Protein backbone atom coordinates (compact mmCIF):
# COMPACT_ATOMS: atom_id res chain seq x y z
CA UNK A 1 0.00 0.00 0.00
CA UNK A 2 1.15 3.50 -0.81
CA UNK A 3 -0.49 6.89 -0.34
CA UNK A 4 -2.27 6.68 -3.69
CA UNK A 5 -3.74 3.30 -2.75
CA UNK A 6 -5.00 4.66 0.58
CA UNK A 7 -6.50 7.70 -1.12
CA UNK A 8 -8.27 5.44 -3.61
CA UNK A 9 -9.80 3.48 -0.73
CA UNK A 10 -10.96 6.70 0.90
CA UNK A 11 -12.86 7.63 -2.25
CA UNK A 12 -15.30 4.92 -1.15
CA UNK A 13 -16.21 6.99 1.93
CA UNK A 14 -19.10 9.39 1.35
CA UNK A 15 -19.99 12.44 3.41
CA UNK A 16 -23.65 11.87 4.39
CA UNK A 17 -24.45 15.59 4.19
CA UNK A 18 -22.30 17.13 1.45
CA UNK A 19 -23.11 14.57 -1.24
CA UNK A 20 -19.66 13.42 -2.36
CA UNK A 21 -16.73 11.37 -1.14
CA UNK A 22 -14.29 12.75 1.40
CA UNK A 23 -11.37 12.88 -1.06
CA UNK A 24 -13.26 14.81 -3.73
CA UNK A 25 -14.55 17.20 -1.08
CA UNK A 26 -11.01 17.89 0.13
CA UNK A 27 -11.71 16.52 3.61
CA UNK A 28 -8.51 14.47 3.76
CA UNK A 29 -5.86 16.79 5.19
CA UNK A 30 -3.07 14.30 4.83
CA UNK A 31 -2.00 10.65 4.72
CA UNK A 32 1.18 9.39 6.35
CA UNK A 33 2.30 5.80 5.88
CA UNK A 34 4.74 4.49 8.46
CA UNK A 35 6.04 1.33 6.86
CA UNK A 36 8.21 0.51 9.86
CA UNK A 37 5.28 -0.25 12.15
CA UNK A 38 2.72 -0.80 9.36
CA UNK A 39 0.59 2.15 10.43
CA UNK A 40 -1.32 4.66 8.32
CA UNK A 41 -2.11 8.05 9.83
CA UNK A 42 -5.07 9.83 8.24
CA UNK A 43 -5.93 13.43 9.09
CA UNK A 44 -9.54 14.38 8.32
CA UNK A 45 -11.10 17.83 8.11
CA UNK A 46 -13.77 17.17 10.71
CA UNK A 47 -14.81 20.02 12.98
CA UNK A 48 -17.72 18.86 15.16
CA UNK A 49 -16.34 16.36 17.68
CA UNK A 50 -18.70 13.55 18.72
CA UNK A 51 -21.35 14.47 16.19
CA UNK A 52 -22.96 11.21 15.02
CA UNK A 53 -22.35 11.92 11.32
CA UNK A 54 -18.68 12.76 11.79
CA UNK A 55 -18.23 9.72 14.01
CA UNK A 56 -19.80 7.67 11.20
CA UNK A 57 -17.37 9.15 8.66
CA UNK A 58 -14.46 8.14 10.88
CA UNK A 59 -15.89 4.63 11.24
CA UNK A 60 -16.29 4.38 7.45
CA UNK A 61 -12.67 5.43 6.94
CA UNK A 62 -11.53 2.67 9.29
CA UNK A 63 -13.77 0.17 7.49
CA UNK A 64 -12.40 1.20 4.08
CA UNK A 65 -8.87 0.41 5.28
CA UNK A 66 -9.73 -2.59 7.45
CA UNK A 67 -8.42 -5.27 5.08
CA UNK A 68 -5.12 -3.56 4.23
CA UNK A 69 -3.22 -5.08 7.12
CA UNK A 70 -2.37 -1.59 8.36
CA UNK A 71 -3.10 -0.13 11.75
CA UNK A 72 -5.29 2.92 11.17
CA UNK A 73 -4.78 6.06 13.27
CA UNK A 74 -7.13 8.98 12.69
CA UNK A 75 -6.92 12.61 13.68
CA UNK A 76 -9.34 15.43 12.96
CA UNK A 77 -8.81 19.16 12.52
CA UNK A 78 -9.95 22.04 10.39
CA UNK A 79 -7.02 23.85 8.71
CA UNK A 80 -5.73 26.72 10.84
CA UNK A 81 -6.78 29.49 8.47
CA UNK A 82 -10.38 28.28 8.83
CA UNK A 83 -10.38 28.10 12.64
CA UNK A 84 -11.43 31.70 13.22
CA UNK A 85 -12.48 31.01 16.82
CA UNK A 86 -8.80 30.64 17.77
CA UNK A 87 -8.27 34.35 17.14
CA UNK A 88 -10.61 35.25 20.02
CA UNK A 89 -11.05 32.06 22.04
CA UNK A 90 -7.89 29.95 21.84
CA UNK A 91 -8.72 26.30 22.12
CA UNK A 92 -12.45 26.65 21.44
CA UNK A 93 -13.45 24.68 18.35
CA UNK A 94 -17.10 25.72 17.95
CA UNK A 95 -19.17 28.59 19.33
CA UNK A 96 -22.92 27.95 19.20
CA UNK A 97 -25.43 30.66 20.10
CA UNK A 98 -28.87 29.72 21.42
CA UNK A 99 -31.29 32.54 20.71
CA UNK A 100 -34.94 33.48 20.58
CA UNK A 101 -36.94 36.47 19.44
CA UNK A 102 -38.85 36.70 22.72
CA UNK A 103 -38.64 35.57 26.33
CA UNK A 104 -40.55 32.73 27.89
CA UNK A 105 -39.97 30.15 25.19
CA UNK A 106 -37.51 28.02 27.20
CA UNK A 107 -34.34 29.17 25.47
CA UNK A 108 -32.16 28.75 28.57
CA UNK A 109 -33.64 25.29 29.13
CA UNK A 110 -32.61 24.34 25.60
CA UNK A 111 -29.13 25.83 26.08
CA UNK A 112 -28.56 23.94 29.34
CA UNK A 113 -29.71 20.63 27.89
CA UNK A 114 -27.73 21.18 24.69
CA UNK A 115 -24.54 21.78 26.68
CA UNK A 116 -25.15 18.84 29.03
CA UNK A 117 -26.10 16.59 26.11
CA UNK A 118 -22.93 17.43 24.19
CA UNK A 119 -20.90 16.69 27.31
CA UNK A 120 -22.71 13.39 27.72
CA UNK A 121 -21.64 12.46 24.17
CA UNK A 122 -18.05 12.93 25.31
CA UNK A 123 -17.34 16.48 24.14
CA UNK A 124 -15.54 19.17 26.13
CA UNK A 125 -18.17 21.86 26.67
CA UNK A 126 -18.58 25.32 28.13
CA UNK A 127 -21.83 27.21 28.74
CA UNK A 128 -21.80 31.02 28.79
CA UNK A 129 -24.98 32.61 30.17
CA UNK A 130 -24.79 36.01 28.45
CA UNK A 131 -28.07 37.41 29.77
CA UNK A 132 -26.71 40.31 31.82
CA UNK A 133 -30.09 41.45 33.13
CA UNK A 134 -31.73 38.12 33.90
CA UNK A 135 -29.21 35.28 34.22
CA UNK A 136 -30.82 31.93 35.05
CA UNK A 137 -28.34 29.19 34.18
CA UNK A 138 -26.65 28.77 37.61
CA UNK A 139 -30.03 28.16 39.26
CA UNK A 140 -31.08 25.77 36.50
CA UNK A 141 -28.07 23.53 37.13
CA UNK A 142 -27.92 24.14 40.91
CA UNK A 143 -24.43 25.61 40.64
CA UNK A 144 -23.28 26.55 44.11
CA UNK A 145 -19.57 26.82 43.38
CA UNK A 146 -18.42 30.27 42.25
CA UNK A 147 -15.63 31.12 39.79
CA UNK A 148 -12.09 31.40 41.09
CA UNK A 149 -9.81 34.27 40.09
CA UNK A 150 -6.27 35.48 40.61
CA UNK A 151 -7.26 39.02 39.76
CA UNK A 152 -6.44 38.63 36.08
CA UNK A 153 -8.18 35.52 34.83
CA UNK A 154 -11.36 33.71 35.85
CA UNK A 155 -11.55 29.94 36.24
CA UNK A 156 -15.15 28.83 35.66
CA UNK A 157 -16.78 26.19 37.86
CA UNK A 158 -18.05 22.93 36.35
CA UNK A 159 -21.42 21.27 36.61
CA UNK A 160 -22.42 18.03 34.85
CA UNK A 161 -19.11 18.15 32.98
CA UNK A 162 -19.80 21.65 31.63
CA UNK A 163 -17.73 24.75 32.42
CA UNK A 164 -20.06 27.59 33.46
CA UNK A 165 -19.93 31.35 33.34
CA UNK A 166 -22.80 33.70 34.14
CA UNK A 167 -23.36 37.27 35.23
CA UNK A 168 -25.21 35.73 38.16
CA UNK A 169 -21.81 34.70 39.58
CA UNK A 170 -20.64 38.31 39.62
CA UNK A 171 -23.55 40.12 41.25
CA UNK A 172 -25.14 39.97 44.68
CA UNK A 173 -28.25 37.90 45.24
CA UNK A 174 -31.36 39.71 43.96
CA UNK A 175 -29.30 42.75 42.91
CA UNK A 176 -30.61 44.21 39.64
CA UNK A 177 -28.18 45.10 36.87
CA UNK A 178 -29.00 48.57 35.55
CA UNK A 179 -26.57 49.25 32.74
CA UNK A 180 -26.62 51.01 29.41
CA UNK A 181 -25.48 49.35 26.21
CA UNK A 182 -21.78 50.33 26.34
CA UNK A 183 -21.40 48.74 29.78
CA UNK A 184 -23.05 45.55 28.54
CA UNK A 185 -20.61 45.47 25.63
CA UNK A 186 -17.67 45.96 27.99
CA UNK A 187 -18.59 43.20 30.45
CA UNK A 188 -19.41 40.64 27.73
CA UNK A 189 -16.13 41.38 25.95
CA UNK A 190 -14.18 41.20 29.20
CA UNK A 191 -15.69 37.86 30.17
CA UNK A 192 -14.93 36.42 26.75
CA UNK A 193 -11.30 37.49 27.06
CA UNK A 194 -10.67 36.82 30.76
CA UNK A 195 -12.36 33.44 31.37
CA UNK A 196 -10.04 30.43 31.13
CA UNK A 197 -12.21 28.18 29.00
CA UNK A 198 -9.29 25.94 28.10
CA UNK A 199 -9.67 23.40 25.31
CA UNK A 200 -13.34 23.09 24.33
CA UNK A 201 -15.10 21.32 21.51
CA UNK A 202 -18.19 23.49 21.99
CA UNK A 203 -18.95 26.75 23.75
CA UNK A 204 -22.73 27.15 24.02
CA UNK A 205 -23.82 30.76 24.46
CA UNK A 206 -27.24 31.35 26.00
CA UNK A 207 -28.25 34.71 24.54
CA UNK A 208 -30.90 36.94 26.13
CA UNK A 209 -34.19 37.26 24.26
CA UNK A 210 -34.52 39.81 21.49
CA UNK A 211 -32.01 41.49 19.20
CA UNK A 212 -30.25 43.99 21.44
CA UNK A 213 -26.82 45.04 22.69
CA UNK A 214 -25.66 41.62 23.88
CA UNK A 215 -26.48 39.94 20.59
CA UNK A 216 -24.73 42.68 18.62
CA UNK A 217 -21.63 42.44 20.81
CA UNK A 218 -21.41 38.67 20.34
CA UNK A 219 -22.01 38.84 16.60
CA UNK A 220 -19.29 41.48 16.23
CA UNK A 221 -16.82 39.83 18.61
CA UNK A 222 -17.07 36.07 18.18
CA UNK A 223 -16.88 33.88 15.09
CA UNK A 224 -19.98 31.74 15.61
CA UNK A 225 -20.17 28.31 14.07
CA UNK A 226 -23.92 28.83 14.03
CA UNK A 227 -27.05 29.67 15.96
CA UNK A 228 -30.01 27.67 17.25
CA UNK A 229 -33.34 29.51 17.19
CA UNK A 230 -35.80 28.46 19.91
CA UNK A 231 -39.52 29.06 19.54
CA UNK A 232 -42.84 27.70 20.72
CA UNK A 233 -45.59 26.77 18.26
CA UNK A 234 -47.81 29.84 18.66
CA UNK A 235 -47.79 32.74 16.21
CA UNK A 236 -46.55 35.41 18.63
CA UNK A 237 -43.37 33.42 19.31
CA UNK A 238 -42.91 32.59 15.64
CA UNK A 239 -43.19 36.24 14.62
CA UNK A 240 -40.40 37.17 16.99
CA UNK A 241 -38.30 34.16 15.99
CA UNK A 242 -38.24 35.51 12.43
CA UNK A 243 -36.64 38.71 13.75
CA UNK A 244 -33.90 36.60 15.31
CA UNK A 245 -33.38 34.80 12.01
CA UNK A 246 -33.02 38.07 10.17
CA UNK A 247 -30.54 39.35 12.75
CA UNK A 248 -28.22 36.40 12.14
CA UNK A 249 -28.77 36.70 8.40
CA UNK A 250 -27.63 40.33 8.39
CA UNK A 251 -24.41 39.25 10.09
CA UNK A 252 -23.80 36.28 7.76
CA UNK A 253 -24.13 33.81 10.64
CA UNK A 254 -25.21 30.25 9.92
CA UNK A 255 -28.46 29.15 11.54
CA UNK A 256 -28.12 25.48 12.51
CA UNK A 257 -31.86 25.04 12.77
CA UNK A 258 -35.12 25.69 14.57
CA UNK A 259 -35.97 24.05 17.91
CA UNK A 260 -39.62 23.97 18.95
CA UNK A 261 -40.13 23.95 22.70
CA UNK A 262 -43.43 23.18 24.49
CA UNK A 263 -44.62 21.23 21.46
CA UNK A 264 -47.42 19.54 23.37
CA UNK A 265 -48.37 18.00 26.69
CA UNK A 266 -49.18 14.36 27.36
CA UNK A 267 -51.52 14.14 30.33
CA UNK A 268 -50.25 11.59 32.86
CA UNK A 269 -53.81 10.94 34.04
CA UNK A 270 -55.81 10.51 30.83
CA UNK A 271 -52.96 9.77 28.44
CA UNK A 272 -54.22 12.36 25.99
CA UNK A 273 -51.86 14.60 24.03
CA UNK A 274 -52.77 18.29 24.20
CA UNK A 275 -51.27 20.87 21.84
CA UNK A 276 -51.55 23.76 24.28
CA UNK A 277 -49.65 26.29 22.19
CA UNK A 278 -50.70 25.07 18.76
CA UNK A 279 -49.20 22.57 16.39
CA UNK A 280 -46.33 22.48 13.93
CA UNK A 281 -45.30 26.12 14.11
CA UNK A 282 -41.59 25.47 14.50
CA UNK A 283 -41.46 22.90 11.73
CA UNK A 284 -43.37 25.23 9.41
CA UNK A 285 -41.01 28.10 10.24
CA UNK A 286 -38.02 25.93 9.40
CA UNK A 287 -39.61 24.85 6.11
CA UNK A 288 -40.54 28.42 5.15
CA UNK A 289 -36.92 29.55 5.60
CA UNK A 290 -35.29 26.38 4.20
CA UNK A 291 -33.68 25.57 7.54
CA UNK A 292 -33.29 22.29 9.43
CA UNK A 293 -35.92 21.44 12.02
CA UNK A 294 -33.95 20.31 15.07
CA UNK A 295 -36.89 18.68 16.84
CA UNK A 296 -39.79 19.34 19.16
CA UNK A 297 -39.54 19.26 22.96
CA UNK A 298 -42.77 18.40 24.81
CA UNK A 299 -44.11 20.41 27.73
CA UNK A 300 -43.06 18.24 30.65
CA UNK A 301 -43.00 18.91 34.43
CA UNK A 302 -39.70 17.01 34.52
CA UNK A 303 -38.06 19.94 32.73
CA UNK A 304 -39.02 22.24 35.59
CA UNK A 305 -38.05 19.89 38.39
CA UNK A 306 -34.81 18.99 36.67
CA UNK A 307 -34.04 22.66 36.12
CA UNK A 308 -34.78 23.69 39.71
CA UNK A 309 -32.94 21.09 41.74
CA UNK A 310 -31.95 18.16 39.57
CA UNK A 311 -29.87 17.17 36.57
CA UNK A 312 -30.74 18.43 33.09
CA UNK A 313 -33.50 16.29 31.57
CA UNK A 314 -31.29 15.19 28.67
CA UNK A 315 -29.24 13.13 31.14
CA UNK A 316 -32.29 11.13 32.24
CA UNK A 317 -34.76 8.75 30.65
CA UNK A 318 -38.12 9.14 28.98
CA UNK A 319 -39.68 10.80 25.94
CA UNK A 320 -38.53 14.31 26.83
CA UNK A 321 -34.95 13.17 27.42
CA UNK A 322 -35.04 11.37 24.08
CA UNK A 323 -36.35 14.53 22.38
CA UNK A 324 -33.49 16.57 23.81
CA UNK A 325 -30.97 13.94 22.70
CA UNK A 326 -32.32 14.15 19.14
CA UNK A 327 -31.92 17.93 19.28
CA UNK A 328 -28.35 17.63 20.61
CA UNK A 329 -27.35 15.24 17.84
CA UNK A 330 -28.96 17.39 15.16
CA UNK A 331 -27.16 20.50 16.39
CA UNK A 332 -23.81 18.69 16.46
CA UNK A 333 -24.41 17.21 12.99
CA UNK A 334 -25.33 20.59 11.53
CA UNK A 335 -22.31 22.24 13.13
CA UNK A 336 -20.24 19.57 11.39
CA UNK A 337 -21.87 20.38 8.06
CA UNK A 338 -20.89 24.05 8.48
CA UNK A 339 -17.28 23.23 9.37
CA UNK A 340 -16.78 20.59 6.66
CA UNK A 341 -18.33 22.83 4.02
CA UNK A 342 -15.94 25.62 5.06
CA UNK A 343 -13.02 23.22 4.76
CA UNK A 344 -14.19 21.91 1.38
CA UNK A 345 -14.79 25.34 -0.10
CA UNK A 346 -11.54 26.73 1.33
CA UNK A 347 -9.29 23.93 0.13
Coordinates of C-alpha atoms in Angstrom, one line a residue:
X1 CA 0.0 0.0 0.0
X2 CA 1.2 3.5 -0.8
X3 CA -0.5 6.9 -0.3
X4 CA -2.3 6.7 -3.7
X5 CA -3.7 3.3 -2.7
X6 CA -5.0 4.7 0.6
X7 CA -6.5 7.7 -1.1
X8 CA -8.3 5.4 -3.6
X9 CA -9.8 3.5 -0.7
X10 CA -11.0 6.7 0.9
X11 CA -12.9 7.6 -2.3
X12 CA -15.3 4.9 -1.2
X13 CA -16.2 7.0 1.9
X14 CA -19.1 9.4 1.4
X15 CA -20.0 12.4 3.4
X16 CA -23.7 11.9 4.4
X17 CA -24.4 15.6 4.2
X18 CA -22.3 17.1 1.4
X19 CA -23.1 14.6 -1.2
X20 CA -19.7 13.4 -2.4
X21 CA -16.7 11.4 -1.1
X22 CA -14.3 12.7 1.4
X23 CA -11.4 12.9 -1.1
X24 CA -13.3 14.8 -3.7
X25 CA -14.5 17.2 -1.1
X26 CA -11.0 17.9 0.1
X27 CA -11.7 16.5 3.6
X28 CA -8.5 14.5 3.8
X29 CA -5.9 16.8 5.2
X30 CA -3.1 14.3 4.8
X31 CA -2.0 10.6 4.7
X32 CA 1.2 9.4 6.3
X33 CA 2.3 5.8 5.9
X34 CA 4.7 4.5 8.5
X35 CA 6.0 1.3 6.9
X36 CA 8.2 0.5 9.9
X37 CA 5.3 -0.3 12.1
X38 CA 2.7 -0.8 9.4
X39 CA 0.6 2.2 10.4
X40 CA -1.3 4.7 8.3
X41 CA -2.1 8.0 9.8
X42 CA -5.1 9.8 8.2
X43 CA -5.9 13.4 9.1
X44 CA -9.5 14.4 8.3
X45 CA -11.1 17.8 8.1
X46 CA -13.8 17.2 10.7
X47 CA -14.8 20.0 13.0
X48 CA -17.7 18.9 15.2
X49 CA -16.3 16.4 17.7
X50 CA -18.7 13.6 18.7
X51 CA -21.3 14.5 16.2
X52 CA -23.0 11.2 15.0
X53 CA -22.4 11.9 11.3
X54 CA -18.7 12.8 11.8
X55 CA -18.2 9.7 14.0
X56 CA -19.8 7.7 11.2
X57 CA -17.4 9.2 8.7
X58 CA -14.5 8.1 10.9
X59 CA -15.9 4.6 11.2
X60 CA -16.3 4.4 7.4
X61 CA -12.7 5.4 6.9
X62 CA -11.5 2.7 9.3
X63 CA -13.8 0.2 7.5
X64 CA -12.4 1.2 4.1
X65 CA -8.9 0.4 5.3
X66 CA -9.7 -2.6 7.4
X67 CA -8.4 -5.3 5.1
X68 CA -5.1 -3.6 4.2
X69 CA -3.2 -5.1 7.1
X70 CA -2.4 -1.6 8.4
X71 CA -3.1 -0.1 11.8
X72 CA -5.3 2.9 11.2
X73 CA -4.8 6.1 13.3
X74 CA -7.1 9.0 12.7
X75 CA -6.9 12.6 13.7
X76 CA -9.3 15.4 13.0
X77 CA -8.8 19.2 12.5
X78 CA -10.0 22.0 10.4
X79 CA -7.0 23.8 8.7
X80 CA -5.7 26.7 10.8
X81 CA -6.8 29.5 8.5
X82 CA -10.4 28.3 8.8
X83 CA -10.4 28.1 12.6
X84 CA -11.4 31.7 13.2
X85 CA -12.5 31.0 16.8
X86 CA -8.8 30.6 17.8
X87 CA -8.3 34.3 17.1
X88 CA -10.6 35.2 20.0
X89 CA -11.1 32.1 22.0
X90 CA -7.9 30.0 21.8
X91 CA -8.7 26.3 22.1
X92 CA -12.5 26.6 21.4
X93 CA -13.5 24.7 18.4
X94 CA -17.1 25.7 17.9
X95 CA -19.2 28.6 19.3
X96 CA -22.9 28.0 19.2
X97 CA -25.4 30.7 20.1
X98 CA -28.9 29.7 21.4
X99 CA -31.3 32.5 20.7
X100 CA -34.9 33.5 20.6
X101 CA -36.9 36.5 19.4
X102 CA -38.8 36.7 22.7
X103 CA -38.6 35.6 26.3
X104 CA -40.6 32.7 27.9
X105 CA -40.0 30.2 25.2
X106 CA -37.5 28.0 27.2
X107 CA -34.3 29.2 25.5
X108 CA -32.2 28.7 28.6
X109 CA -33.6 25.3 29.1
X110 CA -32.6 24.3 25.6
X111 CA -29.1 25.8 26.1
X112 CA -28.6 23.9 29.3
X113 CA -29.7 20.6 27.9
X114 CA -27.7 21.2 24.7
X115 CA -24.5 21.8 26.7
X116 CA -25.1 18.8 29.0
X117 CA -26.1 16.6 26.1
X118 CA -22.9 17.4 24.2
X119 CA -20.9 16.7 27.3
X120 CA -22.7 13.4 27.7
X121 CA -21.6 12.5 24.2
X122 CA -18.0 12.9 25.3
X123 CA -17.3 16.5 24.1
X124 CA -15.5 19.2 26.1
X125 CA -18.2 21.9 26.7
X126 CA -18.6 25.3 28.1
X127 CA -21.8 27.2 28.7
X128 CA -21.8 31.0 28.8
X129 CA -25.0 32.6 30.2
X130 CA -24.8 36.0 28.4
X131 CA -28.1 37.4 29.8
X132 CA -26.7 40.3 31.8
X133 CA -30.1 41.5 33.1
X134 CA -31.7 38.1 33.9
X135 CA -29.2 35.3 34.2
X136 CA -30.8 31.9 35.0
X137 CA -28.3 29.2 34.2
X138 CA -26.7 28.8 37.6
X139 CA -30.0 28.2 39.3
X140 CA -31.1 25.8 36.5
X141 CA -28.1 23.5 37.1
X142 CA -27.9 24.1 40.9
X143 CA -24.4 25.6 40.6
X144 CA -23.3 26.6 44.1
X145 CA -19.6 26.8 43.4
X146 CA -18.4 30.3 42.2
X147 CA -15.6 31.1 39.8
X148 CA -12.1 31.4 41.1
X149 CA -9.8 34.3 40.1
X150 CA -6.3 35.5 40.6
X151 CA -7.3 39.0 39.8
X152 CA -6.4 38.6 36.1
X153 CA -8.2 35.5 34.8
X154 CA -11.4 33.7 35.9
X155 CA -11.6 29.9 36.2
X156 CA -15.2 28.8 35.7
X157 CA -16.8 26.2 37.9
X158 CA -18.0 22.9 36.4
X159 CA -21.4 21.3 36.6
X160 CA -22.4 18.0 34.8
X161 CA -19.1 18.1 33.0
X162 CA -19.8 21.6 31.6
X163 CA -17.7 24.8 32.4
X164 CA -20.1 27.6 33.5
X165 CA -19.9 31.4 33.3
X166 CA -22.8 33.7 34.1
X167 CA -23.4 37.3 35.2
X168 CA -25.2 35.7 38.2
X169 CA -21.8 34.7 39.6
X170 CA -20.6 38.3 39.6
X171 CA -23.6 40.1 41.2
X172 CA -25.1 40.0 44.7
X173 CA -28.3 37.9 45.2
X174 CA -31.4 39.7 44.0
X175 CA -29.3 42.8 42.9
X176 CA -30.6 44.2 39.6
X177 CA -28.2 45.1 36.9
X178 CA -29.0 48.6 35.6
X179 CA -26.6 49.3 32.7
X180 CA -26.6 51.0 29.4
X181 CA -25.5 49.4 26.2
X182 CA -21.8 50.3 26.3
X183 CA -21.4 48.7 29.8
X184 CA -23.0 45.5 28.5
X185 CA -20.6 45.5 25.6
X186 CA -17.7 46.0 28.0
X187 CA -18.6 43.2 30.4
X188 CA -19.4 40.6 27.7
X189 CA -16.1 41.4 25.9
X190 CA -14.2 41.2 29.2
X191 CA -15.7 37.9 30.2
X192 CA -14.9 36.4 26.8
X193 CA -11.3 37.5 27.1
X194 CA -10.7 36.8 30.8
X195 CA -12.4 33.4 31.4
X196 CA -10.0 30.4 31.1
X197 CA -12.2 28.2 29.0
X198 CA -9.3 25.9 28.1
X199 CA -9.7 23.4 25.3
X200 CA -13.3 23.1 24.3
X201 CA -15.1 21.3 21.5
X202 CA -18.2 23.5 22.0
X203 CA -19.0 26.8 23.8
X204 CA -22.7 27.2 24.0
X205 CA -23.8 30.8 24.5
X206 CA -27.2 31.4 26.0
X207 CA -28.3 34.7 24.5
X208 CA -30.9 36.9 26.1
X209 CA -34.2 37.3 24.3
X210 CA -34.5 39.8 21.5
X211 CA -32.0 41.5 19.2
X212 CA -30.2 44.0 21.4
X213 CA -26.8 45.0 22.7
X214 CA -25.7 41.6 23.9
X215 CA -26.5 39.9 20.6
X216 CA -24.7 42.7 18.6
X217 CA -21.6 42.4 20.8
X218 CA -21.4 38.7 20.3
X219 CA -22.0 38.8 16.6
X220 CA -19.3 41.5 16.2
X221 CA -16.8 39.8 18.6
X222 CA -17.1 36.1 18.2
X223 CA -16.9 33.9 15.1
X224 CA -20.0 31.7 15.6
X225 CA -20.2 28.3 14.1
X226 CA -23.9 28.8 14.0
X227 CA -27.1 29.7 16.0
X228 CA -30.0 27.7 17.3
X229 CA -33.3 29.5 17.2
X230 CA -35.8 28.5 19.9
X231 CA -39.5 29.1 19.5
X232 CA -42.8 27.7 20.7
X233 CA -45.6 26.8 18.3
X234 CA -47.8 29.8 18.7
X235 CA -47.8 32.7 16.2
X236 CA -46.5 35.4 18.6
X237 CA -43.4 33.4 19.3
X238 CA -42.9 32.6 15.6
X239 CA -43.2 36.2 14.6
X240 CA -40.4 37.2 17.0
X241 CA -38.3 34.2 16.0
X242 CA -38.2 35.5 12.4
X243 CA -36.6 38.7 13.8
X244 CA -33.9 36.6 15.3
X245 CA -33.4 34.8 12.0
X246 CA -33.0 38.1 10.2
X247 CA -30.5 39.3 12.7
X248 CA -28.2 36.4 12.1
X249 CA -28.8 36.7 8.4
X250 CA -27.6 40.3 8.4
X251 CA -24.4 39.3 10.1
X252 CA -23.8 36.3 7.8
X253 CA -24.1 33.8 10.6
X254 CA -25.2 30.3 9.9
X255 CA -28.5 29.1 11.5
X256 CA -28.1 25.5 12.5
X257 CA -31.9 25.0 12.8
X258 CA -35.1 25.7 14.6
X259 CA -36.0 24.1 17.9
X260 CA -39.6 24.0 18.9
X261 CA -40.1 24.0 22.7
X262 CA -43.4 23.2 24.5
X263 CA -44.6 21.2 21.5
X264 CA -47.4 19.5 23.4
X265 CA -48.4 18.0 26.7
X266 CA -49.2 14.4 27.4
X267 CA -51.5 14.1 30.3
X268 CA -50.2 11.6 32.9
X269 CA -53.8 10.9 34.0
X270 CA -55.8 10.5 30.8
X271 CA -53.0 9.8 28.4
X272 CA -54.2 12.4 26.0
X273 CA -51.9 14.6 24.0
X274 CA -52.8 18.3 24.2
X275 CA -51.3 20.9 21.8
X276 CA -51.6 23.8 24.3
X277 CA -49.6 26.3 22.2
X278 CA -50.7 25.1 18.8
X279 CA -49.2 22.6 16.4
X280 CA -46.3 22.5 13.9
X281 CA -45.3 26.1 14.1
X282 CA -41.6 25.5 14.5
X283 CA -41.5 22.9 11.7
X284 CA -43.4 25.2 9.4
X285 CA -41.0 28.1 10.2
X286 CA -38.0 25.9 9.4
X287 CA -39.6 24.8 6.1
X288 CA -40.5 28.4 5.2
X289 CA -36.9 29.5 5.6
X290 CA -35.3 26.4 4.2
X291 CA -33.7 25.6 7.5
X292 CA -33.3 22.3 9.4
X293 CA -35.9 21.4 12.0
X294 CA -34.0 20.3 15.1
X295 CA -36.9 18.7 16.8
X296 CA -39.8 19.3 19.2
X297 CA -39.5 19.3 23.0
X298 CA -42.8 18.4 24.8
X299 CA -44.1 20.4 27.7
X300 CA -43.1 18.2 30.7
X301 CA -43.0 18.9 34.4
X302 CA -39.7 17.0 34.5
X303 CA -38.1 19.9 32.7
X304 CA -39.0 22.2 35.6
X305 CA -38.1 19.9 38.4
X306 CA -34.8 19.0 36.7
X307 CA -34.0 22.7 36.1
X308 CA -34.8 23.7 39.7
X309 CA -32.9 21.1 41.7
X310 CA -31.9 18.2 39.6
X311 CA -29.9 17.2 36.6
X312 CA -30.7 18.4 33.1
X313 CA -33.5 16.3 31.6
X314 CA -31.3 15.2 28.7
X315 CA -29.2 13.1 31.1
X316 CA -32.3 11.1 32.2
X317 CA -34.8 8.7 30.7
X318 CA -38.1 9.1 29.0
X319 CA -39.7 10.8 25.9
X320 CA -38.5 14.3 26.8
X321 CA -34.9 13.2 27.4
X322 CA -35.0 11.4 24.1
X323 CA -36.4 14.5 22.4
X324 CA -33.5 16.6 23.8
X325 CA -31.0 13.9 22.7
X326 CA -32.3 14.2 19.1
X327 CA -31.9 17.9 19.3
X328 CA -28.3 17.6 20.6
X329 CA -27.4 15.2 17.8
X330 CA -29.0 17.4 15.2
X331 CA -27.2 20.5 16.4
X332 CA -23.8 18.7 16.5
X333 CA -24.4 17.2 13.0
X334 CA -25.3 20.6 11.5
X335 CA -22.3 22.2 13.1
X336 CA -20.2 19.6 11.4
X337 CA -21.9 20.4 8.1
X338 CA -20.9 24.0 8.5
X339 CA -17.3 23.2 9.4
X340 CA -16.8 20.6 6.7
X341 CA -18.3 22.8 4.0
X342 CA -15.9 25.6 5.1
X343 CA -13.0 23.2 4.8
X344 CA -14.2 21.9 1.4
X345 CA -14.8 25.3 -0.1
X346 CA -11.5 26.7 1.3
X347 CA -9.3 23.9 0.1

